Amino acid sequence: MTNRDERIQHYLDHMCVQVKAREVHNDLREELGNHMEEIILDKEQEGYTEEEAIAYAIEQMGDPAVVGKSMHRLHRHRMHWGLLTGLSSLLIISLLLTWIYTTNISVETFQFLYKSHLIYTIFGLVLMVFLIYFDYRKWKKAAWWIYILLSGMLWINPLVSPVDYGVQRFWSIFGLTIDLTTISMWVLPLAIGAIMLDKLRTKCDVQSISTYILLVALPSFSLLQASDWVRLFPFGTATIILFAWITRKWLYTFVGAAIAGLVTMMQLFLSGEYRRFERLTAVFNPQNDPLGHGSYNQSIMSILHSAGWWGNGFDTSFDHFKGFYMDYPGVMLIDVFGWLAGIVLLLGIVWFLASMLKMLPRVLDEFGRMIVFSITMMFVLQMLYSLAMTTGKVPIVSVTFPFIGFGSHLILEYAMMGLLLGVYRRKDTISLRSQPRQPIRTLSK
Amino acid sequence: MQVNKQMIKGSTETLILTLLKERPLYGYELIKELHRQSEGVFNLKEGTLYPILHAMEIEGWVESYWMEVEGRKRKYYSIRDKGMEALESKKAEWNLFRRAVDRVLGEGGLT
């Protein structure tokens, strides 16, 4: 190493000591190091000796500690405290509701739910912390494998999972039960997006579009086979919206959505699944179907009606709704605490979703943006439908309330939140060096 | 004549954005260009320039990319739409300021 290199390196070392996020070091070193080299070359041409030129360059760059400190302030790992606060509130509401429920219900089997709820929550939080700290960009390389694994599992799903109310959702193997279709609904759009993002962005032609369609169609078919319409709809919707977001081809997306919708409708009728529409008619006419699906809608509406602004308190009849309270935590919240609490929850959820969406313009890495977009969209779909179900005015299906409703889906939701916060954490420390972008302005809109 | 540093500080971002509006530039080029166009008045220090550039990138005003030119790897910065908007509002701000100062000093011939 020459004297020149040594002195430049020495300067850069001093600067980098101040910058705690290591992943930006290389980028900073290269940029500022190159700059110093250019100064030295120019000054030497002007007739400076090497020694003078080096001294001039270092002088010109300024105190390395000061530069390093200002760089550290810019390139730090970030935590989205707003989202974390929202998440903590949801966690407290969730534990509180489960506690109220399990201590008040007289049916013994439901009294033990608190324990598993707590276990799911803790497990989810551990996973979330891991995903916040794990570098999310590594998932991109694993996208194909994740896709193949999940599609493969879905493919053999009919052979291994038991039929539960006509739906095959839970993959049981080696004594472990996995909510396979829910996992697929969350993870597969991310995997497909990760696989196709660069391909569709650089060359949106027949080949890449048909690859995308094929990647979506394969698991869709499996979800159809499992009769899991409740997971198929959000999956299909999410992948269609994701396609529009990646390609920005609105017409193609619209045509694709129309065809997909038509095929789905036909399939619904052909497979004799149209009885599911009964749930829809039950919404419009709950009195006609008091023992069928309409009874849920009717119960919800009568509970909501009786709650009033301040709720029925703890002496409400928890046995009225039995196990279903766990699926409709919003209904229970309103029953106990009243309409005002319901309105607060609604506003809180809207604010929570809006904060997720507001992350988008602040993340520069395209893969990170795709993750934020995909996860936010899925939470929007789930949460809005859950809130709608709370009013009793939409068909009652097994969409669970993220973070609040009971079930193993909690683990997945915390994991997704971890992934999201992990993207945010690195938003200011990712060097674009690893992904040389062409100076095309249209892509950066 | 030397210009007070405090006076330069407030307008550095505007100047950088104006230069980047013309074409993408790398750091060294930017400093030289600023020096040349201001006829030697603006002698921007590297230690000031880079934090500003990086902050503007995080804000989404500019974007950077590496390119190899003449055997040297250089990090170019180019302006984005958000940067254009920021530049417009900064320019308007500057014009307001300049007119007000001119009016108080009784110079500039603006009526």
XYZ file of C-alpha atoms in Angstrom:
556
model
C 0.000 0.000 0.000
C 1.403 3.337 -0.969
C 1.618 6.325 1.289
C -1.233 7.940 -0.586
C -3.602 5.010 -0.146
C -2.609 4.697 3.464
C -3.457 8.266 4.288
C -6.761 8.148 2.450
C -7.652 4.897 4.218
C -6.653 6.442 7.520
C -9.012 9.358 6.917
C -11.855 7.026 5.908
C -11.279 4.799 8.940
C -11.643 7.805 11.206
C -14.841 8.797 9.513
C -16.391 5.314 9.511
C -15.799 4.843 13.234
C -18.603 7.347 13.758
C -21.080 5.510 11.509
C -22.638 2.623 13.395
C -24.555 1.070 10.498
C -21.836 -1.031 8.945
C -23.593 -1.735 5.676
C -23.069 1.862 4.552
C -19.310 1.826 5.191
C -18.315 0.437 1.793
C -20.404 2.924 -0.065
C -19.140 5.874 1.940
C -15.517 4.760 1.657
C -15.755 4.359 -2.069
C -17.522 7.628 -2.696
C -15.353 9.838 -0.476
C -12.181 7.900 -1.294
C -12.764 8.393 -5.011
C -13.386 12.044 -4.410
C -10.064 12.433 -2.621
C -8.288 10.635 -5.448
C -9.779 13.053 -7.955
C -8.650 16.062 -5.955
C -5.136 14.652 -5.670
C -4.923 13.910 -9.408
C -6.102 17.395 -10.307
C -3.764 19.081 -7.882
C -0.812 17.055 -9.109
C -1.576 18.216 -12.621
C -1.560 21.768 -11.339
C 1.985 21.178 -10.175
C 1.553 20.196 -6.534
C 3.839 17.497 -5.154
C 2.086 14.298 -4.120
C 2.535 15.173 -0.479
C 1.001 18.602 -0.921
C -1.839 17.238 -2.971
C -2.707 14.642 -0.303
C -2.555 17.235 2.457
C -4.784 19.529 0.404
C -7.317 16.762 -0.240
C -7.557 15.841 3.435
C -7.872 19.484 4.403
C -10.607 19.946 1.852
C -12.643 16.981 3.103
C -12.933 18.397 6.617
C -12.649 16.820 10.048
C -13.353 13.084 9.597
C -15.100 12.877 12.961
C -17.483 15.701 12.075
C -18.248 14.292 8.626
C -18.676 10.827 10.144
C -21.082 12.132 12.767
C -23.270 13.879 10.241
C -23.255 10.720 8.101
C -24.245 8.684 11.140
C -27.195 10.972 11.786
C -28.369 10.348 8.215
C -27.634 6.645 7.860
C -28.991 5.149 11.027
C -31.137 2.117 11.641
C -34.639 3.414 12.202
C -37.506 2.197 14.287
C -41.044 3.160 13.377
C -42.189 4.139 16.865
C -45.656 5.059 15.675
C -46.373 1.606 14.279
C -44.809 -0.018 17.315
C -47.107 2.009 19.585
C -50.109 0.992 17.484
C -49.024 -2.618 17.639
C -48.610 -2.474 21.411
C -52.109 -1.038 21.751
C -53.536 -3.858 19.640
C -51.605 -6.361 21.738
C -53.018 -4.948 24.980
C -56.575 -4.886 23.579
C -56.142 -8.458 22.392
C -54.893 -9.769 25.758
C -57.491 -7.760 27.656
C -60.374 -9.070 25.550
C -59.172 -12.653 25.789
C -58.778 -12.284 29.549
C -62.270 -10.811 29.983
C -63.699 -13.541 27.805
C -61.972 -16.502 29.398
C -62.691 -15.352 32.954
C -66.366 -14.736 32.266
C -67.491 -17.558 30.031
C -69.066 -20.552 31.683
C -68.145 -23.111 29.015
C -65.086 -24.831 30.348
C -63.319 -25.566 27.056
C -63.176 -21.875 26.263
C -61.620 -20.988 29.599
C -58.280 -22.360 28.515
C -57.970 -20.260 25.414
C -56.064 -17.536 27.240
C -53.036 -19.755 27.550
C -52.766 -20.602 23.865
C -53.502 -17.003 22.958
C -50.569 -15.945 25.094
C -48.315 -18.598 23.571
C -49.204 -17.550 20.007
C -48.562 -13.924 20.913
C -45.171 -14.594 22.493
C -44.111 -16.846 19.639
C -45.214 -14.182 17.167
C -43.303 -11.467 18.984
C -40.109 -13.538 18.989
C -40.462 -14.098 15.260
C -41.159 -10.414 14.752
C -38.009 -9.341 16.564
C -35.986 -11.812 14.503
C -37.407 -10.474 11.246
C -36.798 -6.858 12.247
C -33.099 -7.543 12.722
C -32.629 -10.033 9.880
C -31.630 -8.356 6.628
C -34.794 -8.636 4.528
C -32.897 -8.491 1.237
C -31.695 -12.026 1.833
C -35.260 -13.266 1.378
C -35.118 -12.245 -2.252
C -32.681 -15.030 -3.029
C -34.867 -17.504 -1.173
C -38.058 -16.445 -2.961
C -38.051 -19.320 -5.462
C -37.460 -21.900 -2.764
C -40.198 -20.472 -0.579
C -42.551 -20.464 -3.538
C -41.739 -24.052 -4.479
C -42.042 -25.227 -0.886
C -45.402 -23.594 -0.258
C -46.868 -24.529 -3.643
C -45.674 -28.090 -3.156
C -47.252 -28.237 0.263
C -50.473 -26.840 -1.144
C -50.332 -29.396 -3.932
C -50.299 -32.360 -1.572
C -52.558 -30.578 0.890
C -55.675 -32.597 -0.118
C -53.837 -35.781 0.866
C -52.712 -34.740 4.315
C -55.120 -32.247 5.772
C -58.478 -33.208 7.227
C -61.678 -31.747 5.845
C -62.998 -29.188 8.281
C -66.440 -27.727 7.428
C -65.761 -28.683 3.818
C -62.434 -26.851 3.784
C -58.940 -28.274 3.912
C -56.824 -25.703 5.659
C -54.782 -27.280 8.376
C -51.776 -29.265 7.388
C -51.086 -31.845 10.033
C -47.761 -33.569 9.975
C -45.651 -35.055 12.742
C -48.180 -33.860 15.283
C -47.745 -30.270 14.169
C -50.695 -28.369 12.785
C -49.929 -25.670 10.277
C -52.475 -23.221 8.973
C -51.107 -23.744 5.488
C -53.607 -21.732 3.482
C -53.258 -18.668 5.705
C -49.470 -18.869 5.448
C -49.764 -19.161 1.674
C -52.121 -16.223 1.471
C -49.609 -13.986 3.248
C -46.310 -15.321 1.984
C -46.986 -16.351 -1.624
C -47.773 -12.844 -2.937
C -44.466 -11.729 -1.382
C -42.575 -14.614 -2.970
C -44.182 -14.104 -6.385
C -43.520 -10.375 -6.150
C -39.890 -10.982 -5.229
C -39.420 -13.382 -8.135
C -41.114 -11.183 -10.711
C -40.296 -7.636 -9.563
C -37.105 -7.142 -11.564
C -38.301 -9.150 -14.546
C -41.524 -7.189 -14.919
C -39.856 -3.859 -14.274
C -37.110 -4.328 -16.825
C -39.086 -6.136 -19.496
C -42.831 -6.307 -19.245
C -43.486 -8.626 -22.174
C -45.699 -11.620 -22.906
C -43.201 -13.999 -21.367
C -42.846 -12.244 -18.021
C -46.570 -11.541 -17.754
C -47.460 -15.157 -18.455
C -44.877 -16.313 -15.907
C -46.571 -14.099 -13.337
C -49.992 -15.471 -14.231
C -48.715 -19.040 -14.027
C -47.081 -18.417 -10.655
C -50.398 -17.078 -9.361
C -52.610 -19.666 -11.038
C -50.826 -22.688 -9.583
C -51.462 -21.963 -5.896
C -54.877 -20.509 -6.753
C -55.855 -23.866 -8.166
C -54.657 -25.601 -5.003
C -56.622 -23.191 -2.814
C -59.637 -23.913 -4.993
C -59.106 -27.635 -4.493
C -58.997 -27.081 -0.768
C -62.275 -25.132 -1.149
C -60.666 -22.362 0.844
C -62.432 -19.467 -0.825
C -61.839 -17.195 2.133
C -58.067 -17.415 1.566
C -58.342 -17.575 -2.229
C -60.121 -14.236 -2.571
C -57.569 -12.110 -0.710
C -54.726 -14.010 -2.393
C -56.188 -13.368 -5.841
C -57.018 -9.750 -5.081
C -53.579 -9.124 -3.612
C -51.715 -10.628 -6.559
C -53.802 -8.665 -9.065
C -53.236 -5.358 -7.243
C -49.552 -6.228 -6.824
C -49.282 -6.795 -10.572
C -50.763 -3.366 -11.217
C -48.377 -1.812 -8.725
C -45.306 -3.466 -10.243
C -46.110 -2.954 -13.918
C -48.397 0.112 -13.743
C -50.334 -1.364 -16.620
C -53.849 -0.567 -15.518
C -55.641 -1.831 -18.616
C -53.952 -5.236 -18.547
C -54.704 -5.509 -14.857
C -58.330 -4.575 -15.346
C -58.783 -7.127 -18.125
C -56.940 -9.750 -16.075
C -59.063 -9.027 -13.017
C -62.266 -9.277 -15.057
C -61.250 -12.639 -16.531
C -60.115 -13.956 -13.144
C -63.384 -12.811 -11.599
C -65.430 -14.486 -14.313
C -63.539 -17.770 -14.066
C -63.930 -17.739 -10.300
C -67.655 -17.135 -10.554
C -68.049 -19.972 -13.035
C -66.018 -22.243 -10.827
C -68.165 -21.291 -7.845
C -71.292 -22.445 -9.654
C -69.782 -25.476 -11.355
C -68.390 -26.869 -8.136
C -71.759 -26.557 -6.471
C -70.308 -24.071 -4.092
C -73.042 -21.596 -4.775
C -74.631 -22.547 -1.502
C -72.070 -20.176 -0.100
C -74.163 -17.394 -1.524
C -76.647 -18.206 1.161
C -74.418 -16.238 3.444
C -74.805 -13.318 1.162
C -78.580 -13.543 1.056
C -78.507 -13.926 4.815
C -77.038 -10.455 5.050
C -79.889 -8.858 3.195
C -82.550 -10.899 4.844
C -81.356 -12.212 8.213
C -84.842 -12.857 9.579
C -85.571 -15.471 6.935
C -82.707 -17.642 7.981
C -82.526 -17.466 11.750
C -80.864 -20.821 12.266
C -78.539 -20.749 9.310
C -75.906 -18.203 8.522
C -78.265 -15.332 9.123
C -78.303 -16.121 12.815
C -74.750 -14.852 13.209
C -75.557 -11.618 11.487
C -78.640 -11.283 13.592
C -76.842 -12.009 16.848
C -74.151 -9.495 16.032
C -76.673 -6.830 15.207
C -78.701 -7.405 18.354
C -75.552 -7.346 20.509
C -74.390 -4.141 18.897
C -77.809 -2.637 19.396
C -77.897 -3.487 23.082
C -74.395 -2.153 23.760
C -75.199 1.553 23.695
C -72.527 4.227 23.960
C -70.929 2.833 27.096
C -71.452 -0.903 26.684
C -72.993 -3.621 28.816
C -70.007 -3.982 31.107
C -68.680 -7.254 32.433
C -72.065 -8.613 33.391
C -73.024 -9.085 29.768
C -74.059 -12.564 28.835
C -70.901 -14.061 27.372
C -72.647 -17.304 26.744
C -74.805 -15.614 24.197
C -72.174 -15.880 21.515
C -69.973 -18.605 22.963
C -66.860 -19.462 20.970
C -67.624 -16.993 18.258
C -66.569 -14.079 20.382
C -63.017 -15.086 19.730
C -63.531 -14.675 16.020
C -65.305 -11.349 16.336
C -63.322 -9.485 18.959
C -64.727 -6.210 17.677
C -68.241 -7.339 18.590
C -67.097 -8.295 22.050
C -65.278 -5.005 22.519
C -68.432 -3.085 21.671
C -70.569 -5.374 23.825
C -68.451 -4.744 26.904
C -67.169 -1.212 26.360
C -69.767 0.293 24.034
C -69.980 2.090 20.711
C -67.450 4.701 21.717
C -64.796 2.021 22.160
C -65.783 0.632 18.761
C -65.314 4.033 17.140
C -61.937 4.447 18.848
C -60.889 1.018 17.544
C -62.013 1.920 14.034
C -60.091 5.201 14.053
C -57.062 3.470 15.544
C -57.078 0.820 12.813
C -57.430 3.428 10.064
C -54.525 5.391 11.541
C -52.468 2.175 11.841
C -53.039 1.253 8.200
C -52.379 4.810 7.067
C -49.024 4.839 8.867
C -48.056 1.646 7.060
C -48.967 3.157 3.715
C -47.107 6.370 4.524
C -43.902 4.339 4.802
C -43.909 3.759 1.046
C -42.443 7.048 -0.202
C -39.785 6.862 2.512
C -38.397 3.520 1.389
C -36.138 3.779 -1.642
C -35.237 0.140 -2.229
C -37.698 -1.328 -4.719
C -37.770 -4.766 -3.108
C -38.424 -3.142 0.254
C -41.204 -1.079 -1.254
C -42.752 -4.192 -2.732
C -42.754 -5.851 0.705
C -44.313 -2.786 2.361
C -46.947 -2.529 -0.353
C -47.862 -6.208 -0.346
C -48.092 -6.538 3.441
C -49.997 -3.285 3.893
C -52.475 -4.310 1.225
C -53.088 -7.657 2.923
C -53.619 -5.989 6.304
C -56.005 -3.511 4.704
C -58.041 -6.329 3.140
C -58.131 -8.350 6.362
C -58.760 -5.520 8.780
C -61.394 -3.741 6.749
C -63.331 -6.946 6.215
C -63.029 -7.814 9.904
C -64.355 -4.388 10.808
C -67.155 -4.805 8.279
C -68.063 -8.176 9.806
C -68.254 -6.465 13.181
C -71.183 -4.461 11.887
C -72.999 -7.648 10.952
C -73.727 -6.248 7.516
C -71.451 -8.448 5.414
C -71.312 -12.217 4.964
C -69.776 -13.896 7.974
C -66.711 -15.844 6.906
C -63.613 -17.063 8.664
C -61.590 -13.895 8.152
C -59.928 -13.265 11.486
C -59.143 -9.936 13.051
C -55.378 -9.374 12.712
C -53.581 -9.103 16.061
C -56.820 -9.211 18.063
C -58.713 -12.308 16.964
C -57.844 -15.648 18.459
C -55.744 -18.188 16.573
C -52.358 -19.205 15.270
C -52.669 -16.588 12.520
C -51.354 -14.178 15.179
C -47.865 -15.611 14.703
C -47.970 -14.852 11.009
C -49.276 -11.325 11.507
C -46.531 -10.458 13.959
C -44.004 -11.975 11.552
C -45.326 -9.820 8.706
C -45.108 -6.773 10.949
C -41.515 -7.741 11.704
C -40.719 -7.912 8.008
C -42.300 -4.498 7.505
C -40.409 -2.916 10.401
C -37.238 -4.610 9.140
C -37.617 -2.799 5.824
C -38.170 0.462 7.660
C -35.181 -0.188 9.883
C -32.882 -0.317 6.872
C -34.459 2.401 4.785
C -31.574 4.821 5.318
C -28.707 2.347 5.382
C -29.167 0.455 2.148
C -26.554 1.247 -0.400
C -27.804 1.250 -3.948
C -24.410 -0.048 -4.954
C -25.557 -3.613 -4.999
C -28.301 -2.747 -7.409
C -26.930 -0.462 -10.116
C -29.836 1.488 -11.433
C -29.929 3.151 -14.757
C -30.740 6.827 -14.599
C -34.245 6.306 -15.898
C -36.504 8.843 -14.306
C -39.765 7.183 -15.208
C -39.089 4.248 -12.934
C -38.560 6.359 -9.859
C -42.007 7.883 -9.772
C -14.469 39.535 -1.517
C -15.395 36.728 0.842
C -19.050 35.929 1.376
C -20.194 35.109 4.913
C -20.598 31.354 5.381
C -23.957 31.762 7.069
C -25.309 33.352 3.945
C -24.171 30.509 1.734
C -25.501 27.817 4.051
C -29.159 28.605 3.514
C -28.939 28.450 -0.242
C -26.659 25.424 -0.757
C -29.513 22.989 -1.348
C -31.083 25.286 -3.911
C -27.805 25.624 -5.747
C -27.126 21.891 -5.772
C -30.609 21.091 -7.024
C -30.299 23.729 -9.738
C -27.080 22.153 -10.993
C -28.549 18.648 -10.883
C -31.545 19.837 -12.852
C -29.232 20.381 -15.817
C -27.652 16.930 -15.766
C -26.549 14.164 -13.350
C -23.298 14.985 -11.591
C -20.898 13.259 -9.205
C -19.699 14.965 -6.047
C -16.377 16.282 -7.255
C -17.876 17.578 -10.463
C -20.619 19.309 -8.491
C -18.151 21.240 -6.357
C -16.110 22.276 -9.374
C -19.185 23.309 -11.303
C -20.500 25.378 -8.386
C -17.135 27.060 -8.064
C -17.024 27.821 -11.782
C -20.581 29.060 -12.196
C -20.368 31.316 -9.133
C -17.060 32.675 -10.391
C -15.225 31.464 -7.322
C -17.641 32.792 -4.712
C -18.971 29.406 -3.611
C -16.186 27.234 -2.373
C -18.209 24.349 -1.035
C -16.392 21.952 1.281
C -16.709 18.225 0.673
C -17.565 17.706 4.322
C -20.617 19.904 3.779
C -21.618 18.652 0.352
C -21.911 14.919 1.018
C -24.167 15.073 4.079
C -26.457 17.392 2.098
C -26.477 15.076 -0.924
C -27.148 12.022 1.225
C -29.918 13.812 3.112
C -31.510 14.805 -0.176
C -31.355 11.215 -1.352
C -33.136 10.017 1.795
C -35.747 12.733 1.255
C -36.251 11.347 -2.248
C -35.182 14.593 -3.922
C -32.267 13.001 -5.765
C -31.213 9.460 -6.579
C -27.760 8.059 -6.938
C -26.189 5.353 -9.037
C -22.685 4.108 -9.648
C -21.190 4.326 -13.075
C -17.765 3.605 -14.430
C -16.333 6.454 -16.467
C -12.771 6.537 -17.792
C -11.854 3.613 -15.554
C -13.077 5.380 -12.424
C -16.153 4.403 -10.467
C -18.233 7.456 -9.795
C -21.426 7.931 -7.842
C -23.736 10.140 -9.844
C -26.672 12.038 -8.468
C -29.694 12.922 -10.542
C -32.733 14.946 -9.599
C -36.135 13.304 -9.093
C -39.608 14.734 -9.461
C -39.821 15.421 -5.749
C -36.545 17.329 -6.000
C -37.950 19.420 -8.840
C -40.898 20.391 -6.650
C -38.587 21.221 -3.753
C -36.459 23.353 -6.054
C -39.464 25.327 -7.251
C -40.595 26.147 -3.733
C -37.053 27.018 -2.651
C -36.690 29.331 -5.617
C -39.934 31.094 -4.754
C -38.749 31.435 -1.175
C -35.454 32.849 -2.333
C -37.084 35.392 -4.634
C -39.289 36.602 -1.802
C -36.260 36.942 0.454
C -34.192 38.691 -2.168
C -36.911 41.216 -2.972
C -37.421 41.963 0.706
C -33.701 42.505 1.294
C -33.424 44.652 -1.817
C -36.373 46.742 -0.689
C -34.909 47.349 2.757
C -31.504 48.174 1.349
C -33.136 50.405 -1.207
C -31.350 48.706 -4.046
C -32.201 46.550 -7.013
C -34.444 49.090 -8.714
C -37.586 47.111 -7.933
C -40.632 49.177 -7.386
